[in-house]
Structure formats: structure tokens, C-alpha cells
Coordinates of C-alpha atoms in Angstrom, one line a residue:
Chain A
M1 CA -10.0 16.0 2.9
I2 CA -6.4 16.0 4.0
Q3 CA -6.1 15.6 7.7
S4 CA -3.2 16.9 9.7
Y5 CA -1.6 14.7 12.3
N6 CA 0.4 17.2 14.3
S7 CA 3.6 16.2 12.5
R8 CA 4.8 17.5 9.2
L9 CA 6.8 14.4 8.5
L10 CA 3.9 12.1 9.1
D11 CA 1.5 14.3 7.1
N12 CA 3.9 14.2 4.2
A13 CA 4.4 10.5 4.2
V14 CA 0.6 9.9 4.5
A15 CA -0.1 12.3 1.7
H16 CA 2.4 10.4 -0.5
L17 CA 1.1 7.0 0.4
A18 CA -2.5 8.0 -0.2
K19 CA -1.6 8.8 -3.8
L20 CA -1.0 5.1 -4.5
P21 CA -3.9 3.3 -6.3
G22 CA -6.3 1.6 -4.0
I23 CA -4.9 3.3 -0.9
G24 CA -7.0 5.9 0.9
Q25 CA -6.3 8.3 3.7
K26 CA -7.0 5.7 6.5
T27 CA -4.9 2.9 4.9
A28 CA -2.1 5.4 4.2
L29 CA -2.1 6.4 7.9
R30 CA -2.2 2.8 9.0
L31 CA 0.8 2.0 6.8
A32 CA 2.7 5.0 8.0
L33 CA 2.2 4.1 11.7
H34 CA 3.1 0.5 10.9
L35 CA 6.4 1.8 9.4
L36 CA 7.0 4.0 12.5
R37 CA 6.7 0.9 14.7
Q38 CA 9.3 -1.0 12.7
E39 CA 13.1 -0.8 13.1
E40 CA 14.5 2.2 11.3
D41 CA 16.1 0.2 8.6
V42 CA 12.8 -1.4 7.6
A43 CA 11.2 1.9 6.8
V44 CA 14.4 3.5 5.4
G45 CA 15.0 0.4 3.3
L46 CA 11.5 0.6 1.8
G47 CA 11.9 4.3 1.0
E48 CA 15.3 3.7 -0.6
A49 CA 14.1 0.6 -2.5
I50 CA 11.3 2.7 -4.1
A51 CA 13.5 5.7 -4.9
E52 CA 16.3 3.4 -6.3
M53 CA 13.9 1.4 -8.4
R54 CA 12.4 4.5 -10.0
R55 CA 15.8 6.1 -10.6
G56 CA 17.4 2.9 -11.9
I57 CA 14.7 1.3 -14.1
R58 CA 14.1 2.5 -17.7
Y59 CA 12.5 0.9 -20.7
C60 CA 14.2 -1.5 -23.1
S61 CA 14.7 0.3 -26.4
K62 CA 13.7 -2.8 -28.3
C63 CA 10.7 -4.3 -26.6
H64 CA 9.8 -1.5 -24.2
N65 CA 9.7 -3.8 -21.2
I66 CA 11.3 -2.5 -18.0
S67 CA 15.0 -2.8 -17.9
E68 CA 18.1 -1.6 -16.0
E69 CA 20.1 -1.5 -19.2
D70 CA 19.4 -0.1 -22.7
I71 CA 18.4 -3.6 -23.8
C72 CA 16.4 -5.8 -21.4
P73 CA 17.7 -9.2 -20.3
I74 CA 15.1 -11.0 -22.3
C75 CA 16.0 -9.3 -25.6
A76 CA 19.7 -9.7 -24.8
S77 CA 19.5 -13.4 -24.0
S78 CA 20.9 -15.7 -26.6
R79 CA 18.7 -18.5 -25.2
R80 CA 15.5 -16.8 -26.3
D81 CA 14.0 -17.4 -29.8
P82 CA 14.2 -14.1 -31.7
D83 CA 11.8 -15.4 -34.4
T84 CA 8.7 -15.2 -32.2
V85 CA 7.5 -11.9 -30.7
C86 CA 4.7 -11.8 -28.2
V87 CA 2.7 -8.6 -28.2
V88 CA 1.4 -7.5 -24.8
E89 CA -0.4 -4.5 -23.4
S90 CA 1.8 -3.8 -20.4
V91 CA 4.9 -4.7 -18.4
K92 CA 2.9 -6.8 -15.9
D93 CA 1.6 -9.0 -18.7
V94 CA 5.3 -9.8 -19.6
L95 CA 5.7 -10.9 -16.0
T96 CA 2.5 -12.9 -16.0
I97 CA 3.5 -14.8 -19.2
E98 CA 7.0 -15.3 -18.0
A99 CA 5.6 -17.0 -14.9
T100 CA 3.9 -19.7 -17.1
R101 CA 7.3 -20.8 -18.4
E102 CA 5.6 -21.8 -21.7
F103 CA 7.1 -19.0 -23.9
N104 CA 10.7 -18.7 -25.0
G105 CA 10.5 -15.9 -27.6
L106 CA 10.7 -12.2 -27.2
Y107 CA 8.1 -9.6 -26.2
H108 CA 6.8 -6.3 -27.5
V109 CA 5.1 -4.1 -24.9
L110 CA 2.5 -1.8 -26.6
G111 CA 2.0 0.4 -23.5
G112 CA -1.8 0.1 -23.7
V113 CA -4.6 -0.7 -26.2
I114 CA -6.4 1.5 -28.7
S115 CA -9.3 3.1 -26.8
P116 CA -10.9 6.2 -28.3
L117 CA -13.0 6.7 -25.1
D118 CA -9.8 7.1 -23.1
G119 CA -8.2 9.1 -25.8
V120 CA -5.6 6.4 -26.7
S121 CA -5.0 6.3 -30.5
P122 CA -2.6 3.9 -32.3
S123 CA 0.1 6.6 -32.4
D124 CA 0.2 6.6 -28.6
L125 CA 1.2 3.0 -28.7
E126 CA 4.4 1.1 -29.7
I127 CA 2.7 -0.2 -32.9
D128 CA 4.9 1.5 -35.5
S129 CA 8.0 0.2 -33.7
L130 CA 6.5 -3.3 -33.8
V131 CA 6.0 -3.1 -37.5
N132 CA 9.6 -1.9 -38.0
R133 CA 10.9 -4.6 -35.7
V134 CA 9.0 -7.3 -37.6
T135 CA 10.6 -6.1 -40.9
D136 CA 14.1 -5.3 -39.7
D137 CA 14.6 -8.3 -37.4
D138 CA 13.0 -10.8 -39.8
V139 CA 10.5 -12.0 -37.2
K140 CA 8.7 -15.2 -38.2
E141 CA 5.7 -15.1 -35.9
V142 CA 3.8 -12.5 -33.9
I143 CA 1.7 -13.7 -31.1
L144 CA -1.1 -11.3 -30.0
A145 CA -1.5 -11.6 -26.3
L146 CA -3.7 -8.6 -25.4
N147 CA -6.4 -8.7 -22.8
P148 CA -9.6 -10.3 -24.3
T149 CA -11.7 -7.1 -24.2
I150 CA -13.2 -4.9 -26.9
E151 CA -10.2 -2.6 -26.9
G152 CA -7.9 -5.6 -27.0
D153 CA -9.7 -7.0 -30.0
T154 CA -9.7 -3.7 -31.8
T155 CA -6.0 -3.4 -31.3
N156 CA -5.4 -7.0 -32.4
F157 CA -7.3 -6.2 -35.7
Y158 CA -5.4 -3.0 -36.2
I159 CA -2.0 -4.7 -35.8
F160 CA -3.2 -7.6 -38.0
R161 CA -3.9 -5.2 -40.8
K162 CA -0.7 -3.3 -40.3
L163 CA 1.3 -6.5 -40.6
A164 CA -0.8 -8.2 -43.3
D165 CA 1.7 -7.2 -46.1
S166 CA 4.8 -8.3 -44.2
G167 CA 4.1 -12.0 -44.6
V168 CA 4.7 -12.7 -40.9
K169 CA 2.6 -15.4 -39.3
I170 CA 0.1 -13.8 -36.8
S171 CA -1.3 -15.9 -34.0
I172 CA -3.6 -15.0 -31.1
L173 CA -3.9 -16.7 -27.7
A174 CA -6.4 -19.5 -27.6
R175 CA -9.7 -18.3 -26.3
G176 CA -9.5 -20.5 -23.2
I177 CA -9.3 -17.2 -21.4
S178 CA -12.8 -15.9 -20.4
I179 CA -13.9 -12.8 -22.2
G180 CA -13.8 -9.6 -20.0
N181 CA -11.3 -10.8 -17.5
E182 CA -7.8 -9.4 -16.9
L183 CA -4.8 -11.4 -18.1
E184 CA -3.2 -10.9 -14.8
Y185 CA -5.8 -12.9 -12.9
T186 CA -6.0 -15.9 -15.2
D187 CA -4.4 -19.0 -13.6
E188 CA -1.0 -20.0 -15.0
L189 CA -2.2 -23.4 -16.3
T190 CA -4.9 -21.9 -18.5
L191 CA -2.7 -19.1 -19.7
G192 CA 0.2 -21.4 -20.4
R193 CA -2.1 -23.7 -22.4
S194 CA -3.6 -20.8 -24.3
I195 CA -0.1 -19.9 -25.4
L196 CA 0.5 -23.5 -26.6
N197 CA -2.9 -23.7 -28.4
R198 CA -2.6 -20.3 -30.1
V199 CA -4.5 -20.2 -33.4
P200 CA -3.9 -18.1 -36.6
F201 CA -5.4 -14.7 -36.1
S202 CA -7.5 -14.8 -39.3
N203 CA -9.5 -17.8 -37.8
T204 CA -11.0 -15.7 -35.1
F205 CA -13.3 -13.6 -37.3
S206 CA -15.3 -14.8 -40.3
T207 CA -13.4 -14.4 -43.6
K208 CA -15.0 -15.1 -46.9
Chain B
M1 CA 6.9 -17.6 -2.8
I2 CA 9.1 -14.7 -3.9
Q3 CA 8.9 -14.3 -7.6
S4 CA 11.7 -12.7 -9.6
Y5 CA 10.8 -10.1 -12.2
N6 CA 14.0 -9.9 -14.2
S7 CA 15.1 -6.8 -12.4
R8 CA 16.9 -6.7 -9.1
L9 CA 15.7 -3.2 -8.4
L10 CA 12.0 -4.1 -9.0
D11 CA 12.4 -7.4 -7.0
N12 CA 13.8 -5.4 -4.2
A13 CA 11.0 -2.8 -4.2
V14 CA 8.3 -5.4 -4.5
A15 CA 9.8 -7.4 -1.6
H16 CA 9.8 -4.3 0.6
L17 CA 6.3 -3.3 -0.4
A18 CA 5.0 -6.8 0.2
K19 CA 6.1 -6.6 3.9
L20 CA 3.5 -3.9 4.5
P21 CA 0.3 -5.1 6.3
G22 CA -2.5 -6.1 4.0
I23 CA -0.3 -5.9 0.9
G24 CA 0.6 -9.2 -0.8
Q25 CA 2.9 -10.0 -3.7
K26 CA 0.5 -9.1 -6.5
T27 CA -0.6 -5.8 -4.9
A28 CA 3.1 -4.9 -4.2
L29 CA 3.9 -5.5 -7.9
R30 CA 0.9 -3.4 -9.0
L31 CA 2.1 -0.6 -6.7
A32 CA 5.7 -0.8 -8.0
L33 CA 4.6 -0.8 -11.6
H34 CA 2.3 2.2 -10.9
L35 CA 5.3 4.1 -9.4
L36 CA 7.4 3.2 -12.4
R37 CA 4.8 4.8 -14.7
Q38 CA 4.8 8.1 -12.7
E39 CA 7.2 11.0 -13.1
E40 CA 10.5 10.3 -11.3
D41 CA 9.8 12.8 -8.5
V42 CA 6.5 11.1 -7.5
A43 CA 8.3 7.8 -6.7
V44 CA 11.4 9.4 -5.3
G45 CA 9.3 11.8 -3.3
L46 CA 7.3 8.8 -1.8
G47 CA 10.6 7.0 -1.0
E48 CA 12.1 10.0 0.7
A49 CA 9.0 10.9 2.6
I50 CA 8.9 7.4 4.1
A51 CA 12.6 7.4 5.0
E52 CA 12.5 11.0 6.4
M53 CA 9.4 10.2 8.5
R54 CA 11.0 7.2 10.1
R55 CA 14.3 9.0 10.7
G56 CA 12.7 12.2 12.0
I57 CA 9.9 11.0 14.2
R58 CA 10.4 9.9 17.8
Y59 CA 8.2 9.5 20.8
C60 CA 7.2 12.3 23.2
S61 CA 9.0 11.6 26.5
K62 CA 5.9 12.7 28.4
C63 CA 2.9 11.2 26.7
H64 CA 4.6 8.7 24.2
N65 CA 2.7 10.1 21.3
I66 CA 4.7 10.5 18.1
S67 CA 6.7 13.8 18.0
E68 CA 9.5 15.5 16.1
E69 CA 10.7 17.0 19.3
D70 CA 11.4 15.6 22.8
I71 CA 8.0 16.9 23.9
C72 CA 5.1 16.7 21.4
P73 CA 3.1 19.7 20.3
I74 CA 0.1 18.7 22.4
C75 CA 2.0 18.3 25.6
A76 CA 3.9 21.6 24.8
S77 CA 0.8 23.6 24.0
S78 CA -0.3 26.2 26.6
R79 CA -3.8 26.0 25.2
R80 CA -4.4 22.4 26.3
D81 CA -5.7 21.6 29.7
P82 CA -3.0 19.8 31.7
D83 CA -5.5 18.7 34.4
T84 CA -7.1 16.1 32.2
V85 CA -5.2 13.1 30.7
C86 CA -6.8 10.8 28.2
V87 CA -5.3 7.3 28.2
V88 CA -5.2 5.6 24.8
E89 CA -3.8 2.4 23.4
S90 CA -1.9 3.7 20.4
V91 CA -0.8 6.7 18.5
K92 CA -3.6 6.4 16.0
D93 CA -6.2 6.6 18.7
V94 CA -4.7 10.1 19.6
L95 CA -5.3 11.1 16.0
T96 CA -8.8 9.7 16.0
I97 CA -9.8 11.5 19.2
E98 CA -8.1 14.8 18.0
A99 CA -10.3 14.6 14.9
T100 CA -13.5 14.8 17.0
R101 CA -12.3 18.2 18.3
E102 CA -14.1 17.5 21.6
F103 CA -11.1 17.0 23.8
N104 CA -8.7 19.7 25.0
G105 CA -6.6 17.9 27.5
L106 CA -3.4 15.9 27.2
Y107 CA -2.9 12.2 26.2
H108 CA -1.1 9.2 27.5
V109 CA -0.3 6.5 25.0
L110 CA 0.0 3.1 26.6
G111 CA 1.5 1.3 23.6
G112 CA -1.0 -1.5 23.8
V113 CA -3.3 -3.3 26.2
I114 CA -2.7 -6.1 28.7
S115 CA -3.1 -9.3 26.8
P116 CA -1.6 -12.5 28.4
L117 CA -2.4 -14.5 25.2
D118 CA -0.1 -12.1 23.2
G119 CA 2.4 -12.0 25.9
V120 CA 1.7 -8.3 26.8
S121 CA 2.0 -7.7 30.5
P122 CA 1.5 -4.4 32.4
S123 CA 5.3 -3.9 32.5
D124 CA 5.4 -3.8 28.7
L125 CA 3.0 -0.8 28.7
E126 CA 3.5 2.8 29.8
I127 CA 1.4 2.3 33.0
D128 CA 4.0 3.1 35.6
S129 CA 4.8 6.3 33.8
L130 CA 1.1 7.2 33.8
V131 CA 1.0 6.7 37.6
N132 CA 4.1 8.8 38.1
R133 CA 2.7 11.5 35.8
V134 CA -0.6 11.6 37.7
T135 CA 1.2 12.2 40.9
D136 CA 4.0 14.5 39.7
D137 CA 1.9 16.7 37.4
D138 CA -1.1 16.9 39.8
V139 CA -3.5 15.6 37.2
K140 CA -7.2 16.1 38.2
E141 CA -8.9 13.6 35.9
V142 CA -7.8 10.5 33.9
I143 CA -10.1 9.5 31.0
L144 CA -9.8 5.8 30.0
A145 CA -10.3 5.6 26.2
L146 CA -9.1 2.1 25.4
N147 CA -10.8 0.0 22.8
P148 CA -14.0 -1.6 24.3
T149 CA -12.6 -5.2 24.2
I150 CA -11.9 -7.7 26.9
E151 CA -8.2 -6.7 26.9
G152 CA -9.2 -3.0 27.0
D153 CA -11.5 -3.6 30.0
T154 CA -8.8 -5.6 31.8
T155 CA -6.3 -2.8 31.3
N156 CA -8.9 -0.2 32.4
F157 CA -9.4 -2.1 35.6
Y158 CA -5.7 -2.6 36.2
I159 CA -5.1 1.2 35.8
F160 CA -8.2 2.0 38.0
R161 CA -6.6 -0.1 40.8
K162 CA -3.2 1.4 40.3
L163 CA -4.6 5.0 40.6
A164 CA -7.2 4.3 43.2
D165 CA -5.1 5.7 46.1
S166 CA -4.0 8.8 44.2
G167 CA -7.4 10.5 44.6
V168 CA -7.5 11.4 40.9
K169 CA -11.0 11.3 39.2
I170 CA -11.1 8.3 36.8
S171 CA -13.7 8.4 33.9
I172 CA -14.3 6.1 31.1
L173 CA -15.7 6.8 27.6
A174 CA -19.5 6.5 27.5
R175 CA -20.5 3.1 26.1
G176 CA -22.1 4.5 23.1
I177 CA -19.3 2.7 21.3
S178 CA -20.4 -0.8 20.2
I179 CA -18.6 -3.6 22.1
G180 CA -16.0 -5.4 20.0
N181 CA -15.4 -2.6 17.5
E182 CA -12.1 -0.8 16.9
L183 CA -12.0 2.9 18.1
E184 CA -10.6 3.9 14.7
Y185 CA -13.7 3.0 12.8
T186 CA -16.2 4.6 15.2
D187 CA -17.8 7.7 13.5
E188 CA -16.6 11.0 14.9
L189 CA -20.0 12.1 16.2
T190 CA -20.5 9.0 18.3
L191 CA -16.9 9.1 19.5
G192 CA -17.1 12.8 20.3
R193 CA -20.3 12.4 22.2
S194 CA -18.9 9.5 24.2
I195 CA -16.1 11.8 25.3
L196 CA -18.6 14.4 26.5
N197 CA -20.8 11.7 28.3
R198 CA -17.9 10.0 30.0
V199 CA -18.9 8.4 33.4
P200 CA -16.9 7.6 36.5
F201 CA -15.1 4.3 36.0
S202 CA -16.5 2.7 39.2
N203 CA -20.0 2.9 37.7
T204 CA -19.2 0.5 35.0
F205 CA -19.0 -2.6 37.3
S206 CA -21.2 -3.5 40.1
T207 CA -19.9 -2.2 43.4
K208 CA -21.7 -2.8 46.7

């Protein structure tokens, strides 16, 4: 139920805030009233920061990470190793792995994982562009760093088969990460170590 | 610790979001990335709604509730009973009481309660303006609707003594509300009933 608060401006701000994930009507009202109590430049600054961020940020045409330019700073950096590409589900996984400071290669953001129940098929993801990139850029190793869930494993296997003929080395994060958890909430030490201890993908399922 | 996310615009939005109450660095990042995934007008709309709200809303010069005009719609309404003034701590308490639809008088927002530990003295609150309003506008009844806490009770008693000579009737919300709770989280039925069953303030402490 949308309540009215006797002010069109407040109603409007609360309605917008309540659309954010995890924020209901009461929390939205609390945040709006908090912002009203602050100096004007705090609230206006927040509003402008959000609008500017959305207007200014696009996606890197190479790795599909967020970027303010056509090519993101990681792909453009000469200090990163272009031979190694780490495949992740989402932008926030890039940030999580960057925070470990254990990885110096490039990324490839899939934009999700294969999930028939949610209607996500391989063609909805950046898998073809990954295959092209591996071939065109002469990538030596692909590290699969998807969340350790059923959908993540399915996507790992799909990518593994797609890249099997290319001769690229395919690794997967060491299974120090507990199954069913989100990558984002793994502590940085465990996650960093699982990047260092990555194992060839073919070892993770029984091959004859 | 402020993390950097390889984008000045994202850093800026996350830093602003993380200043909101109850929102930490991780939640702020989650919200920012959520907004990035939405259509541009969703994020820009939120940003503009917040900025416009803060720029456009001021406080009613009569009751100190939020208002887009000098006098708020409640004070300006000819359908509200100007003989009864309900004294509340904050703007959100006005909204909470309005939602019960049991009160048809006017409000007076104190802007807090007397709390020496937090450095809030009577002069920081809109108590003098309440006393003037009772005298000037010939108010018949003042309903004290502060949160049922020690500070709320102290403030109730302070206002009671300030208004004792004016001859105005002073009521207090029926103590159906459980002591120590916040007004905002009381269910509307209980709160509505406690407005209807209000009792004279002098009944609530032992008088000879």
C-alpha cells in the first residue's frame, strides 16, 4: 500500500526509495526524513551522485565490467597480464576479487549464469564474446570464478566445452569456498587463497 | 575503510549512500550496482526525487511539520479542529498518527524531547512556540503524544508545568502503548485507541 504523507515531494522520494532492494515503505520514509534533517547539500549531493553515476557509467566493450570509458581501466592497464582472463558472474564479483589483491590478469563479466528456471540461457550471457576474445586476443588461461552453485557449475561446464577446442588452459577456483555461499561474502583470505590454488577444470569432475 | 571501485562516479555514489542510517559500505555498493542495472530514468528519477524533496520541503511556521508552503496543509485546512493540538516529537510521529485516522485536530512538532545526556534542553525544542500558540490561538486542549520513555515523560511534565496557568486542558495518550517502545512501531489500532482513550495528564502521577 502506498501511503500519502501530505507532501507530493516526500511521497515521490519515498516511492522511489522504496523501489530499492531490501528497502520497504517504512525504511524509505525513515531515509527520506533523515535526508530532510540534513544540510541541503547532503541530500542534493546524494541525489546528484546517483544521477551522475547512472548517466556516466557504461560497460567496458571488452570485459563488460562497469567503466566510464569505452575500455575499462583494468583492460586498458599495461600493468595487468592480458594472458589470464578471470570469468565472473557480475560486476560486484570483479570488485570482490580485486579486493583480494591476488589477481593481476583481466576479467570477463558474464552478466549472470545459465539458469533455465529463471529463463537465462547461454545466449543471454557474454559467453560468445568470451570465446571470441580467447581466440582473438590469444588468451593463455581462463579462470572460472563463478559462484559455487548448481547454476555456476552448469555455466562452468558449458564454457569448458565451448573452449575445449581452443587449447586455452581452463582453471577453476580452488574449492576452499563453501558450496552454496555467495562469492561476495567469502572472506578475502579464503578467496585470495582459492585464486592462488586454482586447479585445472577437468580435475573437478570424474573423467575416464 | 573507504574502498575504491575503479570508478570515481561509483565511489562517489557509494560514499553518499553509505552515509544513510543503517546502510553500510556493502549495502551501499549493492544499491549502487542495482541502480546501474536499471533503466537510466529509474536511477536519475531517484536522484532527482531526493534532491527536489530536500530543496522543496521546508517546515510549517505554525506547527513545524514538513510543508511545501509556509503553512502546512493540516494547519491550513478548514476541516481540522483548531481547538485541539497534538504535541509530537518528530515529523514521522505526525505521519504515524495521521495514519490512524482517529485525530482531526492540529499538531505541534517539538523537534525532539528534553534529554540532558544528549545535550537537548527545553530551549532547543519548540516549547515556547507551543505556549505562545496555546495562548494566541485560544487552544482548548493539548494532547501530549510523545514517546513513552523517560525523556518523553520528562518533556510531558515540563510542558504540563509551562501550560498549567493557561487553563488549557492537557491530556496524554492512554498508556495502552507499551513502555519503552517507539511510537512508530505501535500498531495503528492500539495507537488509534490510545488517542480516543486519552486521560487528563494530572492523573498519570500521584497528586494529593
